[in-house]
mmCIF file of C-alpha atoms in Angstrom:
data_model
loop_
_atom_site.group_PDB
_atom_site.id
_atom_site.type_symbol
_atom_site.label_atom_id
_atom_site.label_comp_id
_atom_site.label_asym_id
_atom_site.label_seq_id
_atom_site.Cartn_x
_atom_site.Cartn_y
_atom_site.Cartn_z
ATOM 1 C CA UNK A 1 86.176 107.227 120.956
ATOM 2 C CA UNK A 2 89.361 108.806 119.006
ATOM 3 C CA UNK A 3 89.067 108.430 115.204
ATOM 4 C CA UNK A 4 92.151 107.565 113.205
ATOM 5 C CA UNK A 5 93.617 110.345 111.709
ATOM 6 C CA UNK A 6 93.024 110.236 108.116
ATOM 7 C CA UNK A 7 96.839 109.048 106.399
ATOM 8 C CA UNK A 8 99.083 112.025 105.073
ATOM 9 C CA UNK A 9 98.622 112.514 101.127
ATOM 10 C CA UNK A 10 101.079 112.061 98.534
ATOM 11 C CA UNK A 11 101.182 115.734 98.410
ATOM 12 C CA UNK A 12 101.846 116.577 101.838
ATOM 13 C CA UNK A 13 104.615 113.644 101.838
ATOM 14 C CA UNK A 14 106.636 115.187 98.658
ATOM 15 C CA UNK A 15 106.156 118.694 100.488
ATOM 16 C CA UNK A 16 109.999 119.979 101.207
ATOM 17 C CA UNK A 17 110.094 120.186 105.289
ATOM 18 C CA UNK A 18 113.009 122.506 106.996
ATOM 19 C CA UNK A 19 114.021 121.328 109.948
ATOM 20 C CA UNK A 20 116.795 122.500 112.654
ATOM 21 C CA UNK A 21 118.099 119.903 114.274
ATOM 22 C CA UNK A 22 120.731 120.192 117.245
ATOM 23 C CA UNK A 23 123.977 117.853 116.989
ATOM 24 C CA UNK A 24 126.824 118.229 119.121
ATOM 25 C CA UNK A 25 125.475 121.392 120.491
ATOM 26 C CA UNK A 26 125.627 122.677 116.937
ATOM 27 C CA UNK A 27 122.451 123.443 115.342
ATOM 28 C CA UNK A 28 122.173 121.944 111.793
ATOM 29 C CA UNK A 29 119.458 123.419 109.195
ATOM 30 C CA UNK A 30 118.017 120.335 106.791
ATOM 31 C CA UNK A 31 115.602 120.562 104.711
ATOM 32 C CA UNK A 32 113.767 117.076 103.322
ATOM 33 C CA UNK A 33 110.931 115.689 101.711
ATOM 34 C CA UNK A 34 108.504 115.143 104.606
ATOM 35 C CA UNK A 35 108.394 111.155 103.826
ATOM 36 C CA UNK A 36 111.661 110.894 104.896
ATOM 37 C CA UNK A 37 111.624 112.892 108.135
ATOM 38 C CA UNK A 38 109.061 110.696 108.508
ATOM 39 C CA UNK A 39 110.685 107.462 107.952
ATOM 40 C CA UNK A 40 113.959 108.505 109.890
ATOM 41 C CA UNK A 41 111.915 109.525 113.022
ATOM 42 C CA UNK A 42 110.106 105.793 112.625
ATOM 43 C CA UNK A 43 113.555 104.468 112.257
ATOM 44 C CA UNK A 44 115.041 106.373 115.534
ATOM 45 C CA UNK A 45 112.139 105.241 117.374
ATOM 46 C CA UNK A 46 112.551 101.199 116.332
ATOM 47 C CA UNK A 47 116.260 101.632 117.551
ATOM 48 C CA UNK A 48 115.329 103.708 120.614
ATOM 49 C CA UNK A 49 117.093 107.537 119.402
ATOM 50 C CA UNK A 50 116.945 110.350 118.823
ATOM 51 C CA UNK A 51 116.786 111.995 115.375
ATOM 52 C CA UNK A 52 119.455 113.946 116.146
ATOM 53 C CA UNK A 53 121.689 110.417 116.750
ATOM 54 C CA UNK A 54 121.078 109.548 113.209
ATOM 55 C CA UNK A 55 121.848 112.893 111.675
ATOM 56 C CA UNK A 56 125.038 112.354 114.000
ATOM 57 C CA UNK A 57 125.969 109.285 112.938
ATOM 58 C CA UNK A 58 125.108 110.268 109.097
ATOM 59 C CA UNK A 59 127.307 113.024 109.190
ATOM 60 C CA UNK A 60 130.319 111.203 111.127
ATOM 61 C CA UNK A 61 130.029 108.400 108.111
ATOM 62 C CA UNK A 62 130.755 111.450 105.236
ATOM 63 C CA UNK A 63 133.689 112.230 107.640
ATOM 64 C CA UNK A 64 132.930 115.772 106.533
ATOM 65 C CA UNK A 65 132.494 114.895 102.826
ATOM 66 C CA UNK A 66 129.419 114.202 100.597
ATOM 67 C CA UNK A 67 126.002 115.331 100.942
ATOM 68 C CA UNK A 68 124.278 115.163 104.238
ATOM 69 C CA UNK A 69 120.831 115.623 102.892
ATOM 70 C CA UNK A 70 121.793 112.705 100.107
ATOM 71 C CA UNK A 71 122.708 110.241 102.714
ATOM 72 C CA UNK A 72 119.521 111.072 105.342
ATOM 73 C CA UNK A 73 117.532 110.008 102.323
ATOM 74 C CA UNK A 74 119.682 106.601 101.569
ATOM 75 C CA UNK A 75 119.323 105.819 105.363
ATOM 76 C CA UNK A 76 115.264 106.454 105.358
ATOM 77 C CA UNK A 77 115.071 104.677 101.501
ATOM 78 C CA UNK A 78 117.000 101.633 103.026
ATOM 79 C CA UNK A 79 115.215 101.438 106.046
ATOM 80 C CA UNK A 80 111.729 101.443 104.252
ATOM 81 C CA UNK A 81 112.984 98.979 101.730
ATOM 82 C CA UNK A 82 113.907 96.584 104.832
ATOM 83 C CA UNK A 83 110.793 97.002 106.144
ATOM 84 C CA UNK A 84 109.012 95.879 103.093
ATOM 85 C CA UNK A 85 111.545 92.767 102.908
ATOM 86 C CA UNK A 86 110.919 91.724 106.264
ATOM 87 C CA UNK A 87 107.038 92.280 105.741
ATOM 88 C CA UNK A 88 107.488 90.126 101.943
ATOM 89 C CA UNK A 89 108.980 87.450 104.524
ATOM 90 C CA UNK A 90 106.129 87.326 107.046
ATOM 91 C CA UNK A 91 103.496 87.255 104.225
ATOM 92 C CA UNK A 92 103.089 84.104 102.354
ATOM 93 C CA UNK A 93 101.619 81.121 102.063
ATOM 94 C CA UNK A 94 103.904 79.311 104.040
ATOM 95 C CA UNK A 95 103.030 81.601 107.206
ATOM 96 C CA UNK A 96 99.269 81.309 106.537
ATOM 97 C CA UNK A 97 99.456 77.211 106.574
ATOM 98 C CA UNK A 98 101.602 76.987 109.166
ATOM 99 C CA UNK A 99 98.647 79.556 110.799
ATOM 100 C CA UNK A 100 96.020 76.905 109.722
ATOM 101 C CA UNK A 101 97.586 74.046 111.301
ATOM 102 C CA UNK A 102 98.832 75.431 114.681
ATOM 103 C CA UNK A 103 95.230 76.177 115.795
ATOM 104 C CA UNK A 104 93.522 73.473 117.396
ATOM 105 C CA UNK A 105 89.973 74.053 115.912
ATOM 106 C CA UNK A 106 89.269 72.811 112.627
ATOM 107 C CA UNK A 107 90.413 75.651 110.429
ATOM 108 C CA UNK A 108 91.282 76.619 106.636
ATOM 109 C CA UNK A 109 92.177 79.059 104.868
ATOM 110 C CA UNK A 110 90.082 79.995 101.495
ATOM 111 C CA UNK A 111 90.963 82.272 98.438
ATOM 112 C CA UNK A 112 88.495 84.845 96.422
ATOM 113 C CA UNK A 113 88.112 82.102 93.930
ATOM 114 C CA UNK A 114 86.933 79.145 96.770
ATOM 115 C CA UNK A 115 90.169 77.271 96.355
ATOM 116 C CA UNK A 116 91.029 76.202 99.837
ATOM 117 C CA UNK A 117 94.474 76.328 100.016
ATOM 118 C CA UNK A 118 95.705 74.908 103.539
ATOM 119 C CA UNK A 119 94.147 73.304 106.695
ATOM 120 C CA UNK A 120 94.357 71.287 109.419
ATOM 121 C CA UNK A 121 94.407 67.789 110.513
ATOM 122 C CA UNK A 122 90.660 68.993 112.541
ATOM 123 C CA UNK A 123 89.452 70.535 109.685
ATOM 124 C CA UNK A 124 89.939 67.097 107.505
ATOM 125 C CA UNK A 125 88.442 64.899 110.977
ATOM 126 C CA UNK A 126 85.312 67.876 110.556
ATOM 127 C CA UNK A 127 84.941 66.866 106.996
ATOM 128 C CA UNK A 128 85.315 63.038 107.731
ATOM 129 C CA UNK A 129 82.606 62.922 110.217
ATOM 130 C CA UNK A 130 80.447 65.846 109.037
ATOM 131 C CA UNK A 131 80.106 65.639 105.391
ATOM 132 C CA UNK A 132 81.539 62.543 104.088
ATOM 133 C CA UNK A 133 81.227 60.287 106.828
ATOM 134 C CA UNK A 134 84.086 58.556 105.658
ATOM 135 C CA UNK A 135 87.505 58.103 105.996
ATOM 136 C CA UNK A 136 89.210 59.672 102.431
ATOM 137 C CA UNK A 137 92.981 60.356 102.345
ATOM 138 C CA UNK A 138 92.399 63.877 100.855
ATOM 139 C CA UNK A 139 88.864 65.012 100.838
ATOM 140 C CA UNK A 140 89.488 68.505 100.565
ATOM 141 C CA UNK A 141 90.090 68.089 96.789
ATOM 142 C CA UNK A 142 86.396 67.428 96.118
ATOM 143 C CA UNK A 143 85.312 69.785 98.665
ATOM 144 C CA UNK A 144 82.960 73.119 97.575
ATOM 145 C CA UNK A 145 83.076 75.529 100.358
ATOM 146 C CA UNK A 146 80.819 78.792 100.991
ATOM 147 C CA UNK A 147 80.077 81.712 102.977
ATOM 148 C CA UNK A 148 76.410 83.389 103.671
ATOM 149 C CA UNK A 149 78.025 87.053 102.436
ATOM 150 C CA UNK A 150 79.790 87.429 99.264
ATOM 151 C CA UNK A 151 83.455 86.805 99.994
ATOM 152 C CA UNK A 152 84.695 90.449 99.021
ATOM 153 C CA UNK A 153 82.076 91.803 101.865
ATOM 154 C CA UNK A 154 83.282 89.614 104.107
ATOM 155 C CA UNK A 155 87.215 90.929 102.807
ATOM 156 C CA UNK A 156 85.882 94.384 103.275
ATOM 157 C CA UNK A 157 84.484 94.212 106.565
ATOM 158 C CA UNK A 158 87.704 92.458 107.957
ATOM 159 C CA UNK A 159 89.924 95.548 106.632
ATOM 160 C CA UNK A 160 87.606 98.021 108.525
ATOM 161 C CA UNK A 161 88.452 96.499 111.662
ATOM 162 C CA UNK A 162 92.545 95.539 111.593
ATOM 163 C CA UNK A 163 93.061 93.011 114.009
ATOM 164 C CA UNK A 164 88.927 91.934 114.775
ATOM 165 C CA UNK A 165 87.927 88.397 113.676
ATOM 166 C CA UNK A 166 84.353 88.273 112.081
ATOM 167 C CA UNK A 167 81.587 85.746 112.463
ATOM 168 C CA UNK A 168 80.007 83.908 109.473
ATOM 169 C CA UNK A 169 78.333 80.699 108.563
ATOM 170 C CA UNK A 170 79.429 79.013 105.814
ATOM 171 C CA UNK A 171 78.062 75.834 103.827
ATOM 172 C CA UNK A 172 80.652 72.354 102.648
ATOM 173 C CA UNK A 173 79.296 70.508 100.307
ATOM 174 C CA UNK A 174 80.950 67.299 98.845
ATOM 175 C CA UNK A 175 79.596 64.538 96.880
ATOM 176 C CA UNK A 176 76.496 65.637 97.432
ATOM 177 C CA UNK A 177 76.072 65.976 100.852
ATOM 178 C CA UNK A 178 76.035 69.167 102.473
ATOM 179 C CA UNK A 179 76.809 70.500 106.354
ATOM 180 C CA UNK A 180 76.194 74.269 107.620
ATOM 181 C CA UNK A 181 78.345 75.806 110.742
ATOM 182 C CA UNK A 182 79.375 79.111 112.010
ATOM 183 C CA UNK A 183 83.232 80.460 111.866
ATOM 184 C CA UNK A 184 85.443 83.140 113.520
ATOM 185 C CA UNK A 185 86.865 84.606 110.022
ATOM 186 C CA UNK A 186 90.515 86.622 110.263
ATOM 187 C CA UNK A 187 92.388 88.559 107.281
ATOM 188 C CA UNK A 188 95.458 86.054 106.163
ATOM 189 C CA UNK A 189 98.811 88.095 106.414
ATOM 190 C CA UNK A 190 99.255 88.186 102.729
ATOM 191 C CA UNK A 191 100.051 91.521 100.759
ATOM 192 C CA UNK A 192 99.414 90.123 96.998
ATOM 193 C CA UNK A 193 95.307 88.602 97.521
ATOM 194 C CA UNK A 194 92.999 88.242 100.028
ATOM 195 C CA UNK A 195 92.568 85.819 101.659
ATOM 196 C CA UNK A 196 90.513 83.987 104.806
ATOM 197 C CA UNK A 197 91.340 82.043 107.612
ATOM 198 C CA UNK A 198 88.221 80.063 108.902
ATOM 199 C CA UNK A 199 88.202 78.843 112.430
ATOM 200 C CA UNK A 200 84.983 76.875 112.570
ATOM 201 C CA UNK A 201 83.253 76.773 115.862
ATOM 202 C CA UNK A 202 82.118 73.781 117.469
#
């Protein structure tokens, strides 16, 4: 099994990298800080080029005037900083409730301070039937909902393995009454808190 290399420190990132890169069948010495070679070769490789193509295209848009180095670094900055803004776009609460409510299990999705903040019409028929055995317009207001580890263990063992789900059980309790299950738990796609989606297993 291949362990992840661990990621490049901030000193080896800041390190000045020279670099000979071929251009029109001229060869053109640059030398950069190594986080932007590395963001310009992630850049060529979303838009299927060569680093050499963006150097190109860099040094036809100075028309022979202006700082090549200067504008490889604008091109990586502005890259990264639409990365980020697409990222910022796919992570908020919006996306996580519209996550909640597209599954077809009951599901929710629950922050570090048990506030449940979205779920889904089978979540509130789950409730209905298995704790309140009633019919409330909006029971999740009154609800108190728990997991058997410690929520930040449960955060922690989720970010150890991107991209696996992780069983739990978990108690609701509500006007007294209480029901136990098990859940498939999953990391919400948020960059500002943790939190959990809970697809409860029938």
């Amino acid at each position: 099994m291949n362990e992840t290399p661990p990621p490049p420190s901030d000193a080896d990132l800041s390190a000045l990298r020279f670099r000979v890169v071929t251009v029109g069948g001229q060869r053109r010495g640059i030398k950069l800080e190594e986080i932007y070679w590395q963001s310009l070769g992630e850049l060529a490789a979303r838009q299927g080029r060569k680093l050499a193509d963006i150097v190109a295209a860099c040094e036809t848009e100075l028309e022979g005037e202006g700082n090549l180095t200067a504008r490889l670094r604008f091109i990586a900055t502005r890259y990264l900083r639409n990365e980020l803004s697409s990222a910022n776009e796919r992570s908020n609460l919006a996306v996580v409730a519209a996550q909640v409510r597209a599954s077809p299990s009951p599901a929710f999705a629950l922050t570090g301070n048990k506030h449940i903040i979205a779920y889904n019409p089978a979540f509130l028929s789950f409730v209905q039937s298995r704790v309140l055995r009633s019919h409330l317009p909006q029971p999740a207001r009154g609800l108190k909902l728990s997991f058997d580890v410690q929520f930040v263990d449960l955060v922690r063992r989720l970010k150890e393995t991107p991209g696996e789900p992780q069983s739990a059980g978990f108690t609701i309790g509500a006007q007294g009454q209480n029901t136990r299950g098990k859940l498939t738990a999953a990391l919400a796609p948020l960059s500002d808190q943790d939190v959990i989606i809970g697809f409860i297993l029938a």
